[in-house]
Amino acid sequence: MRVAVAAAAVALAAMACAGGADAHPHGTTYTMLGDGIALERTALELVVPADNALPWAFVEGTVNDPVDGYPVIIQVHERGGEPARFAQVDVGEDGSYEWRVRVLSVDGGVETRALVGAYDVTVFKVVHAHGDAGQA
């Protein structure tokens, strides 16, 4: 599985975290939903520097063995838990998805920064369950 959170010139990190006190541990978990399907939850970190010069950030990836009719849900929260952005995106025929978010706007020479700092990103996908413990 490949999930990328990226932006040209926006620093980011997708870090595996060994647990601990982090309210949103980084990594992937599965929850069985029944009828052979599972909810795949992947947690990532997005860091948007204050000096970022490009307008877009994006979340992209591939859903391995997606269940038809279920979109990908993307949640972006500030480190304190406050919601910053939410999105629902369709899964392509090849299993791919992409969501773009404007992080910088320039209007009449005035910059507006929609996102600055560190954010917790959670990506939810509905997949066909395989193997033990519902892992897809």
Coordinates of C-alpha atoms in Angstrom, one line a residue:
M1 CA 0.0 0.0 0.0
R2 CA 1.3 3.4 -0.9
V3 CA -0.2 6.6 0.6
A4 CA 1.5 9.8 -0.1
V5 CA 0.9 13.2 1.4
A6 CA 2.7 15.8 -0.5
A7 CA 3.0 19.3 -1.8
A8 CA 5.6 20.8 -4.0
A9 CA 7.9 22.5 -1.5
V10 CA 5.6 21.6 1.4
A11 CA 7.6 19.4 3.8
L12 CA 5.9 16.3 5.0
A13 CA 6.5 13.2 6.8
A14 CA 4.7 9.9 6.8
M15 CA 6.1 8.3 10.0
A16 CA 5.4 5.0 11.6
C17 CA 4.9 5.5 15.3
A18 CA 5.4 2.8 17.9
G19 CA 2.5 4.0 20.0
G20 CA 2.8 6.1 23.1
A21 CA 1.0 9.2 24.1
D22 CA 0.2 10.4 20.5
A23 CA -3.5 10.8 20.2
H24 CA -3.3 9.9 16.5
P25 CA -0.7 7.2 16.2
H26 CA 0.8 7.0 12.7
G27 CA 0.4 3.7 10.8
T28 CA -2.5 1.6 9.4
T29 CA -5.2 -0.4 11.3
Y30 CA -8.2 -2.4 10.1
T31 CA -11.7 -2.7 11.6
M32 CA -14.0 -5.4 10.4
L33 CA -17.3 -4.1 9.1
G34 CA -18.9 -7.5 8.4
D35 CA -19.8 -9.3 5.1
G36 CA -16.1 -9.6 4.2
I37 CA -15.2 -5.9 4.2
A38 CA -13.0 -3.9 6.5
L39 CA -12.3 -0.2 7.2
E40 CA -8.7 0.6 6.6
R41 CA -7.5 3.6 8.6
T42 CA -4.1 5.1 7.8
A43 CA -2.7 8.0 9.9
L44 CA 0.0 10.3 8.5
E45 CA 1.6 13.6 9.4
L46 CA 1.5 16.7 7.2
V47 CA 3.8 19.6 7.9
V48 CA 3.3 22.9 6.0
P49 CA 6.2 25.3 6.7
A50 CA 5.4 29.0 7.2
D51 CA 7.7 29.9 4.3
N52 CA 5.9 27.5 1.8
A53 CA 5.8 29.2 -1.6
L54 CA 3.5 26.9 -3.6
P55 CA -0.3 26.8 -3.4
W56 CA -1.3 23.2 -3.2
A57 CA -0.9 20.2 -1.0
F58 CA -2.4 16.9 -1.8
V59 CA -3.2 13.4 -0.4
E60 CA -2.9 10.6 -3.0
G61 CA -2.7 6.9 -2.9
T62 CA -4.1 3.6 -4.0
V63 CA -6.8 1.5 -2.4
N64 CA -5.8 -2.2 -2.6
D65 CA -8.9 -4.3 -3.3
P66 CA -11.5 -1.5 -2.8
V67 CA -15.2 -2.2 -2.2
D68 CA -17.2 -0.6 -5.0
G69 CA -19.4 2.3 -4.1
Y70 CA -17.3 3.5 -1.1
P71 CA -15.3 6.7 -1.4
V72 CA -12.1 7.5 0.4
I73 CA -12.6 9.8 3.4
I74 CA -9.7 12.2 4.4
Q75 CA -9.6 14.1 7.6
V76 CA -7.1 16.8 8.5
H77 CA -6.8 17.9 12.1
E78 CA -4.6 20.4 13.9
R79 CA -2.3 18.8 16.5
G80 CA -4.7 20.0 19.2
G81 CA -7.5 17.9 17.6
E82 CA -9.3 20.8 16.0
P83 CA -10.7 19.9 12.6
A84 CA -9.0 21.7 9.7
R85 CA -10.3 20.0 6.5
F86 CA -12.4 17.1 5.5
A87 CA -12.8 15.5 2.1
Q88 CA -14.6 12.6 0.3
V89 CA -13.0 11.5 -3.0
D90 CA -13.9 8.8 -5.4
V91 CA -11.7 5.8 -6.1
G92 CA -10.6 5.5 -9.7
E93 CA -10.9 2.2 -11.7
D94 CA -7.3 1.5 -11.0
G95 CA -7.8 2.0 -7.3
S96 CA -6.1 5.4 -7.2
Y97 CA -7.4 8.5 -5.4
E98 CA -6.2 12.1 -5.1
W99 CA -7.4 15.1 -3.1
R100 CA -5.9 18.6 -3.5
V101 CA -6.1 21.3 -0.9
R102 CA -5.1 25.0 -1.3
V103 CA -2.6 25.9 1.3
L104 CA -1.6 29.3 -0.1
S105 CA -3.5 32.0 -2.0
V106 CA -2.2 35.2 -3.4
D107 CA -4.7 37.9 -4.4
G108 CA -3.5 41.4 -5.3
G109 CA -0.1 40.6 -3.8
V110 CA -1.6 39.6 -0.4
E111 CA -0.8 36.1 0.8
T112 CA -3.4 34.1 2.6
R113 CA -2.1 30.9 4.2
A114 CA -4.9 28.3 4.8
L115 CA -2.7 25.7 6.5
V116 CA 0.6 26.3 8.4
G117 CA 2.2 23.9 10.8
A118 CA 1.8 20.2 11.7
Y119 CA -1.4 18.3 11.0
D120 CA -2.6 14.8 11.6
V121 CA -4.1 13.3 8.4
T122 CA -6.3 10.2 8.6
V123 CA -7.3 8.4 5.4
F124 CA -10.3 5.9 5.6
K125 CA -10.8 3.3 2.9
V126 CA -13.3 0.4 2.7
V127 CA -11.6 -2.7 1.4
H128 CA -12.3 -6.4 1.0
A129 CA -11.0 -8.3 4.1
H130 CA -8.5 -11.1 3.7
G131 CA -6.5 -13.2 6.1
D132 CA -6.4 -13.1 9.9
A133 CA -7.9 -10.3 12.0
G134 CA -9.6 -8.8 8.9
Q135 CA -6.4 -7.4 7.5
A136 CA -6.8 -6.5 3.8

